[in-house]
Each structure stands twice: as structure tokens, then as C-alpha cells.
GROMACS .gro file of C-alpha atoms in nm:
model
  309
    1MET     CA    1   0.000   0.000   0.000
    2ASN     CA    2   0.138   0.336  -0.100
    3ILE     CA    3   0.088   0.537   0.220
    4THR     CA    4   0.230   0.851   0.063
    5ALA     CA    5  -0.027   0.845  -0.218
    6GLU     CA    6  -0.316   0.789   0.023
    7ALA     CA    7  -0.192   1.062   0.253
    8LEU     CA    8  -0.175   1.306  -0.038
    9ILE     CA    9  -0.525   1.212  -0.154
   10ILE     CA   10  -0.670   1.246   0.197
   11GLU     CA   11  -0.504   1.584   0.244
   12LEU     CA   12  -0.641   1.704  -0.088
   13ALA     CA   13  -0.992   1.562  -0.051
   14ALA     CA   14  -1.033   1.680   0.307
   15GLN     CA   15  -1.004   2.041   0.190
   16ARG     CA   16  -1.331   2.007  -0.006
   17HIS     CA   17  -1.545   1.767   0.190
   18GLY     CA   18  -1.409   1.455   0.024
   19ALA     CA   19  -1.421   1.576  -0.338
   20PHE     CA   20  -1.129   1.651  -0.568
   21THR     CA   21  -1.028   1.630  -0.932
   22ARG     CA   22  -0.788   1.396  -1.103
   23ARG     CA   23  -0.593   1.696  -1.230
   24GLU     CA   24  -0.543   1.820  -0.873
   25ALA     CA   25  -0.429   1.481  -0.749
   26LEU     CA   26  -0.172   1.447  -1.027
   27ALA     CA   27  -0.050   1.799  -0.956
   28ARG     CA   28  -0.001   1.702  -0.591
   29GLY     CA   29   0.230   1.420  -0.691
   30VAL     CA   30  -0.010   1.125  -0.692
   31SER     CA   31   0.075   0.901  -0.987
   32SER     CA   32  -0.193   0.807  -1.235
   33SER     CA   33  -0.145   0.437  -1.162
   34ALA     CA   34  -0.169   0.488  -0.785
   35LEU     CA   35  -0.490   0.682  -0.830
   36ASP     CA   36  -0.637   0.418  -1.061
   37ARG     CA   37  -0.560   0.143  -0.809
   38ARG     CA   38  -0.757   0.327  -0.541
   39ILE     CA   39  -1.046   0.377  -0.781
   40GLN     CA   40  -1.043   0.004  -0.864
   41SER     CA   41  -1.045  -0.085  -0.493
   42GLY     CA   42  -1.341   0.147  -0.427
   43TRP     CA   43  -1.148   0.361  -0.181
   44VAL     CA   44  -1.184   0.645  -0.433
   45VAL     CA   45  -1.502   0.675  -0.638
   46ARG     CA   46  -1.527   0.837  -0.982
   47ARG     CA   47  -1.831   1.065  -0.969
   48ARG     CA   48  -1.782   1.216  -1.313
   49ARG     CA   49  -1.504   1.226  -1.566
   50GLY     CA   50  -1.213   1.383  -1.384
   51VAL     CA   51  -1.417   1.437  -1.064
   52LEU     CA   52  -1.348   1.200  -0.774
   53GLU     CA   53  -1.458   1.144  -0.417
   54VAL     CA   54  -1.330   0.968  -0.107
   55PRO     CA   55  -1.657   0.830   0.040
   56ALA     CA   56  -1.503   0.800   0.386
   57LEU     CA   57  -1.470   1.181   0.392
   58ARG     CA   58  -1.823   1.255   0.272
   59ASP     CA   59  -2.023   1.516   0.470
   60GLY     CA   60  -2.316   1.749   0.420
   61LEU     CA   61  -2.129   1.969   0.174
   62THR     CA   62  -1.978   1.700  -0.047
   63ASP     CA   63  -2.243   1.738  -0.317
   64HIS     CA   64  -2.181   2.114  -0.317
   65ALA     CA   65  -1.812   2.051  -0.371
   66LEU     CA   66  -1.884   1.805  -0.651
   67ALA     CA   67  -2.113   2.061  -0.812
   68THR     CA   68  -1.838   2.325  -0.827
   69LEU     CA   69  -1.577   2.078  -0.950
   70SER     CA   70  -1.792   1.921  -1.221
   71VAL     CA   71  -1.796   2.240  -1.432
   72ARG     CA   72  -1.465   2.418  -1.475
   73GLY     CA   73  -1.459   2.761  -1.311
   74ALA     CA   74  -1.794   2.712  -1.140
   75ALA     CA   75  -1.887   2.859  -0.803
   76LEU     CA   76  -2.188   2.811  -0.579
   77SER     CA   77  -2.438   3.083  -0.662
   78HIS     CA   78  -2.791   3.211  -0.609
   79ARG     CA   79  -2.967   3.035  -0.318
   80SER     CA   80  -2.679   2.792  -0.265
   81ALA     CA   81  -2.441   3.084  -0.218
   82ALA     CA   82  -2.700   3.258   0.000
   83GLN     CA   83  -2.700   2.951   0.225
   84ARG     CA   84  -2.322   2.967   0.264
   85HIS     CA   85  -2.342   3.340   0.343
   86ARG     CA   86  -2.618   3.260   0.595
   87PHE     CA   87  -2.874   3.487   0.434
   88ALA     CA   88  -3.224   3.474   0.582
   89LEU     CA   89  -3.368   3.251   0.309
   90PRO     CA   90  -3.511   2.898   0.317
   91VAL     CA   91  -3.268   2.612   0.257
   92PRO     CA   92  -3.261   2.556  -0.122
   93ARG     CA   93  -3.399   2.232  -0.262
   94SER     CA   94  -3.125   2.200  -0.523
   95ILE     CA   95  -2.769   2.319  -0.574
   96GLU     CA   96  -2.697   2.613  -0.804
   97VAL     CA   97  -2.364   2.714  -0.954
   98VAL     CA   98  -2.252   2.985  -1.194
   99THR     CA   99  -1.974   2.979  -1.449
  100ALA     CA  100  -1.851   3.217  -1.715
  101PHE     CA  101  -2.062   3.238  -2.029
  102GLY     CA  102  -1.946   2.985  -2.282
  103GLY     CA  103  -1.815   2.749  -2.016
  104ALA     CA  104  -1.837   2.389  -2.127
  105GLY     CA  105  -2.058   2.124  -1.976
  106ASN     CA  106  -2.353   2.080  -1.745
  107SER     CA  107  -2.349   1.920  -1.404
  108PRO     CA  108  -2.547   1.621  -1.276
  109PHE     CA  109  -2.511   1.771  -0.931
  110ALA     CA  110  -2.645   2.123  -0.988
  111THR     CA  111  -2.833   2.375  -1.197
  112VAL     CA  112  -2.572   2.566  -1.397
  113HIS     CA  113  -2.614   2.940  -1.458
  114ARG     CA  114  -2.389   3.115  -1.708
  115SER     CA  115  -2.274   3.472  -1.679
  116ARG     CA  116  -2.123   3.685  -1.954
  117HIS     CA  117  -1.856   3.786  -1.709
  118LEU     CA  118  -1.753   3.633  -1.378
  119SER     CA  119  -1.453   3.814  -1.236
  120GLU     CA  120  -1.235   3.711  -0.944
  121HIS     CA  121  -1.389   4.000  -0.749
  122ASP     CA  122  -1.724   3.819  -0.765
  123LEU     CA  123  -1.587   3.509  -0.591
  124VAL     CA  124  -1.485   3.415  -0.237
  125GLU     CA  125  -1.400   3.092  -0.060
  126LEU     CA  126  -1.628   2.976   0.221
  127ASP     CA  127  -1.620   2.642   0.397
  128GLY     CA  128  -1.359   2.525   0.148
  129LEU     CA  129  -1.593   2.599  -0.145
  130LEU     CA  130  -1.580   2.860  -0.421
  131VAL     CA  131  -1.884   3.083  -0.373
  132THR     CA  132  -2.011   3.407  -0.526
  133SER     CA  133  -1.949   3.705  -0.300
  134ALA     CA  134  -2.228   3.841  -0.082
  135SER     CA  135  -2.274   4.135  -0.323
  136ARG     CA  136  -2.284   3.917  -0.632
  137THR     CA  137  -2.519   3.671  -0.462
  138LEU     CA  138  -2.768   3.949  -0.385
  139CYS     CA  139  -2.751   4.066  -0.745
  140ASP     CA  140  -2.807   3.713  -0.878
  141LEU     CA  141  -3.104   3.664  -0.645
  142ALA     CA  142  -3.275   3.976  -0.782
  143SER     CA  143  -3.425   3.776  -1.068
  144THR     CA  144  -3.570   3.508  -0.841
  145LEU     CA  145  -3.716   3.694  -0.541
  146SER     CA  146  -4.024   3.909  -0.506
  147HIS     CA  147  -3.970   4.281  -0.459
  148GLN     CA  148  -4.058   4.270  -0.090
  149ARG     CA  149  -3.839   3.968  -0.019
  150LEU     CA  150  -3.545   4.123  -0.207
  151LEU     CA  151  -3.594   4.458  -0.032
  152HIS     CA  152  -3.599   4.297   0.310
  153LEU     CA  153  -3.298   4.080   0.232
  154VAL     CA  154  -3.087   4.370   0.103
  155GLU     CA  155  -3.175   4.586   0.404
  156THR     CA  156  -3.094   4.302   0.643
  157GLN     CA  157  -2.757   4.233   0.482
  158LEU     CA  158  -2.659   4.600   0.467
  159VAL     CA  159  -2.732   4.636   0.838
  160ALA     CA  160  -2.507   4.335   0.900
  161SER     CA  161  -2.246   4.485   0.660
  162VAL     CA  162  -2.245   4.161   0.459
  163PRO     CA  163  -2.189   4.322   0.214
  164SER     CA  164  -2.122   4.688   0.284
  165ALA     CA  165  -2.319   4.946   0.088
  166ASP     CA  166  -2.008   5.040  -0.110
  167GLU     CA  167  -1.940   4.678  -0.203
  168LEU     CA  168  -2.297   4.621  -0.316
  169VAL     CA  169  -2.315   4.937  -0.526
  170THR     CA  170  -1.979   4.864  -0.689
  171CYS     CA  171  -2.083   4.508  -0.772
  172PHE     CA  172  -2.421   4.621  -0.904
  173GLU     CA  173  -2.272   4.886  -1.130
  174SER     CA  174  -2.046   4.625  -1.291
  175TRP     CA  175  -2.306   4.349  -1.301
  176SER     CA  176  -2.601   4.555  -1.427
  177GLY     CA  177  -2.403   4.688  -1.719
  178ARG     CA  178  -2.431   4.347  -1.881
  179GLY     CA  179  -2.810   4.372  -1.912
  180VAL     CA  180  -2.872   4.063  -1.703
  181THR     CA  181  -3.214   3.959  -1.582
  182GLY     CA  182  -3.290   4.113  -1.245
  183SER     CA  183  -3.092   4.433  -1.291
  184VAL     CA  184  -3.407   4.648  -1.299
  185ALA     CA  185  -3.540   4.480  -0.985
  186MET     CA  186  -3.213   4.536  -0.800
  187ARG     CA  187  -3.189   4.897  -0.915
  188THR     CA  188  -3.540   4.960  -0.778
  189VAL     CA  189  -3.440   4.815  -0.442
  190LEU     CA  190  -3.114   5.009  -0.428
  191ASP     CA  191  -3.300   5.330  -0.508
  192ALA     CA  192  -3.517   5.257  -0.204
  193VAL     CA  193  -3.243   5.165   0.044
  194ILE     CA  194  -2.936   5.358  -0.072
  195ASP     CA  195  -2.994   5.705   0.058
  196ASP     CA  196  -2.706   5.941  -0.006
  197GLU     CA  197  -2.339   5.918  -0.084
  198PRO     CA  198  -2.108   5.948   0.216
  199TYR     CA  199  -2.038   6.313   0.286
  200PRO     CA  200  -1.828   6.468   0.564
  201GLU     CA  201  -2.071   6.593   0.828
  202SER     CA  202  -1.912   6.936   0.872
  203ALA     CA  203  -1.903   6.999   0.497
  204LEU     CA  204  -2.263   6.883   0.466
  205GLU     CA  205  -2.376   7.130   0.731
  206LEU     CA  206  -2.192   7.410   0.551
  207LEU     CA  207  -2.365   7.314   0.227
  208ALA     CA  208  -2.701   7.318   0.405
  209MET     CA  209  -2.630   7.664   0.546
  210GLN     CA  210  -2.535   7.786   0.200
  211ARG     CA  211  -2.860   7.654   0.054
  212LEU     CA  212  -3.067   7.810   0.333
  213ILE     CA  213  -2.911   8.150   0.261
  214GLU     CA  214  -2.943   8.114  -0.118
  215HIS     CA  215  -3.313   8.030  -0.090
  216ARG     CA  216  -3.382   8.286   0.182
  217VAL     CA  217  -3.482   8.036   0.448
  218LEU     CA  218  -3.374   8.271   0.725
  219GLY     CA  219  -3.359   8.265   1.102
  220ALA     CA  220  -3.196   7.924   1.146
  221ARG     CA  221  -3.011   7.851   1.470
  222ARG     CA  222  -2.718   7.624   1.400
  223GLN     CA  223  -2.613   7.349   1.646
  224TYR     CA  224  -2.917   7.429   1.857
  225ARG     CA  225  -2.972   7.272   2.198
  226PRO     CA  226  -3.343   7.190   2.225
  227PRO     CA  227  -3.525   7.241   2.558
  228TRP     CA  228  -3.512   6.866   2.628
  229TYR     CA  229  -3.134   6.847   2.573
  230ASP     CA  230  -2.983   6.638   2.854
  231GLY     CA  231  -2.620   6.604   2.743
  232TRP     CA  232  -2.636   6.272   2.558
  233ARG     CA  233  -2.912   6.303   2.303
  234GLY     CA  234  -2.713   6.575   2.129
  235VAL     CA  235  -2.778   6.905   1.965
  236VAL     CA  236  -2.967   6.938   1.636
  237ASP     CA  237  -2.812   7.069   1.315
  238PHE     CA  238  -3.055   7.358   1.251
  239ALA     CA  239  -3.362   7.485   1.432
  240TRP     CA  240  -3.626   7.756   1.412
  241PRO     CA  241  -3.731   7.773   1.778
  242GLU     CA  242  -4.025   8.010   1.723
  243ALA     CA  243  -4.173   7.769   1.466
  244LYS     CA  244  -4.054   7.459   1.654
  245VAL     CA  245  -3.895   7.316   1.338
  246ILE     CA  246  -3.574   7.112   1.329
  247LEU     CA  247  -3.367   7.041   1.020
  248GLU     CA  248  -3.121   6.749   1.036
  249VAL     CA  249  -2.872   6.680   0.756
  250ASP     CA  250  -2.781   6.317   0.698
  251GLY     CA  251  -2.476   6.187   0.514
  252ARG     CA  252  -2.528   5.817   0.580
  253ARG     CA  253  -2.493   5.588   0.281
  254PHE     CA  254  -2.809   5.390   0.340
  255HIS     CA  255  -3.108   5.407   0.567
  256ALA     CA  256  -3.215   5.091   0.746
  257THR     CA  257  -3.292   4.961   1.091
  258SER     CA  258  -2.950   5.029   1.239
  259GLN     CA  259  -2.846   5.167   1.575
  260SER     CA  260  -2.803   5.516   1.433
  261ALA     CA  261  -3.146   5.502   1.273
  262ASP     CA  262  -3.297   5.384   1.602
  263ASP     CA  263  -3.131   5.675   1.781
  264ASP     CA  264  -3.273   5.917   1.526
  265GLU     CA  265  -3.621   5.774   1.575
  266ARG     CA  266  -3.600   5.820   1.951
  267ARG     CA  267  -3.479   6.178   1.910
  268ASP     CA  268  -3.753   6.254   1.657
  269LEU     CA  269  -4.022   6.114   1.886
  270LEU     CA  270  -3.888   6.324   2.172
  271ALA     CA  271  -3.908   6.634   1.956
  272ILE     CA  272  -4.267   6.550   1.856
  273GLU     CA  273  -4.361   6.497   2.221
  274ASN     CA  274  -4.245   6.854   2.281
  275GLY     CA  275  -4.448   6.994   1.991
  276TRP     CA  276  -4.167   7.016   1.738
  277ILE     CA  277  -4.133   6.864   1.392
  278VAL     CA  278  -3.815   6.715   1.246
  279ILE     CA  279  -3.723   6.737   0.877
  280ARG     CA  280  -3.430   6.541   0.734
  281VAL     CA  281  -3.233   6.605   0.417
  282GLY     CA  282  -2.934   6.439   0.250
  283TRP     CA  283  -2.650   6.573   0.042
  284ARG     CA  284  -2.797   6.458  -0.290
  285THR     CA  285  -3.099   6.683  -0.242
  286LEU     CA  286  -2.886   6.970  -0.119
  287SER     CA  287  -2.642   6.931  -0.408
  288ASN     CA  288  -2.866   6.850  -0.704
  289ARG     CA  289  -3.223   6.954  -0.636
  290PRO     CA  290  -3.244   7.199  -0.345
  291SER     CA  291  -3.503   7.443  -0.484
  292ASP     CA  292  -3.821   7.244  -0.427
  293PHE     CA  293  -3.705   7.123  -0.087
  294MET     CA  294  -3.613   7.472   0.030
  295ARG     CA  295  -3.944   7.614  -0.096
  296ARG     CA  296  -4.138   7.357   0.104
  297LEU     CA  297  -3.923   7.410   0.412
  298ARG     CA  298  -3.977   7.786   0.393
  299THR     CA  299  -4.354   7.732   0.366
  300ILE     CA  300  -4.363   7.495   0.663
  301ILE     CA  301  -4.169   7.737   0.881
  302ALA     CA  302  -4.390   8.032   0.781
  303ARG     CA  303  -4.715   7.844   0.852
  304ARG     CA  304  -4.595   7.724   1.191
  305MET     CA  305  -4.481   8.075   1.277
  306GLN     CA  306  -4.828   8.208   1.191
  307ALA     CA  307  -4.995   7.935   1.395
  308ALA     CA  308  -4.776   8.015   1.695
  309ALA     CA  309  -4.844   8.392   1.675
   0.00000   0.00000   0.00000
């Protein structure tokens, strides 16, 4: 018995739940004859041409490994990738993989999707398996989920930072340019959850002040301490105390149920309890379309001033 050959095969197969390819074994130094002897003895099983398995090492992810190895360049994708990323989706009934468009062959172990471009940036390794990244997985799922399910999933993953907002937007911009199915659905969701580009808070406040002056929304008190200020809830960006109106500028990249959003909700409720209203605005509005917003803000302030008189 060639212990060295078996040791090499076990080391190789153990990395992917008992599955490996003949090409990999030969590259590791296992001779073709030694490999064939183990296949003949049943210690190694040929699952497909060039794709092998050590049954003694089989576990719950062996079929997933076989699925990725049975099509060159394939990675777990869609719901199978979502399972590996631990997305809040039901366990898939079948295995799904993706490979570059034009890739040869189908797989008896999985449904094969083909993409016109599958870059290395779209792939990660999880549990010893090649898997589409969290960003790419969300994009791929856009064609299979309802709007509400996709919206909830994207919000949940952004809150968990798996992926980050920047990673998801970058992936989407590359992926959607290929005209793939689901790009419109994902764009709709991103328009709903991606709020404004990151913007330095101090610069954003200066921009807001500039817009207030340009549009003659006068009388603002900057960095105002409201009557209920207790030292930890913080000051507000702008206020019109006589009208009991607060304006907060927000440079966060996305809005979702995060700690900061929860804090904002508590502060807003406290302001309402004291008879104030809170208006929020992001840099995109202040930069690109301030006129309508400022007109409405000016009207709100004027009406509340009249009502208070």
C-alpha cells in the first residue's frame, strides 16, 4: 500500500469535503497508476469524468463541492451561495452554480447558470468551497425573489455589513451593465435603500447653510440645543425655535434599521412629544435639487410661525 499516495489524496480531498479532481491529485504528486488502483479498490469513487470522491470523507457539503468541480470555473451561486453566506432565506432544494458564459458542460449535481462575465472579485472561498461574493449573490437573487423579499434581504444584509453598501453598489454597477435579468429589480431596491453618498458631516452642514441662505430660508439657529437636551441626546443641526422646526442633515450611505437610525427615531419622537417637527435632508438633495425642498421648508416654517403667533 502506498501510504504517501493515500496521505496526499486524503489531504487534498479533506479540503473540499471529500471531493477533488484527477488533475489536482496528479499535480499534488499522486501518480496516475496509484490513483487508478484506489479507484479500482473502491477507496476512491469516480463521480464524473475527472471528478473523484473519497466516500469516507463525505459530509453534508460534499455534493456542493462536486457541483463546483464538475464544471470548470464554477462557483456556488444564487440560493446555494445565500446559504453559505447565511442569508435569511429557506434552505434551497437544489444546488446552483454559476460559471462564465461559454463554459463547457452541465453538471449532474447542480443547476448551472452562465454569466457573460464572472470576475475574481465576484468570488470568495467559504467552507472550502468557491462561492459568489455576498454582493454578487444578492444581485443574482434579484431575478428570483419578489420585490418585498429582495428589499428585506438587502436591508438586512446592509445592516449586518455583509456586504457593505459600497461593495454592493460597486458590484451592481459592474453586473447591471451586462443587461442581465434582475438588474431592474435590483436597481429599484437600491433606489429605495441607498440614501445618499457618504459626505463629511461638517461639509454637509456648511452646504445646508449655504442653501438656506441662497433660498432665503432665514432665522436658522445652527447646532441648537433643544429644551429637552440632557447632554447625551445631542444638539440638532438647525432649528427655528419660534416655529418649533428642526432640520437634520444626513450623510449616511443607506437608511435601514440600524443603531443610528434607532437613535434618530428616539430623538424625533422626543421632539414630537415637545411639539416640534423634524425634517431630514441628504447631500444629494442639497447638491442637485435643493429648490423644491427649500421652498417647502420655507412654507412649513412660515405656517408654523403664523400658527404660533
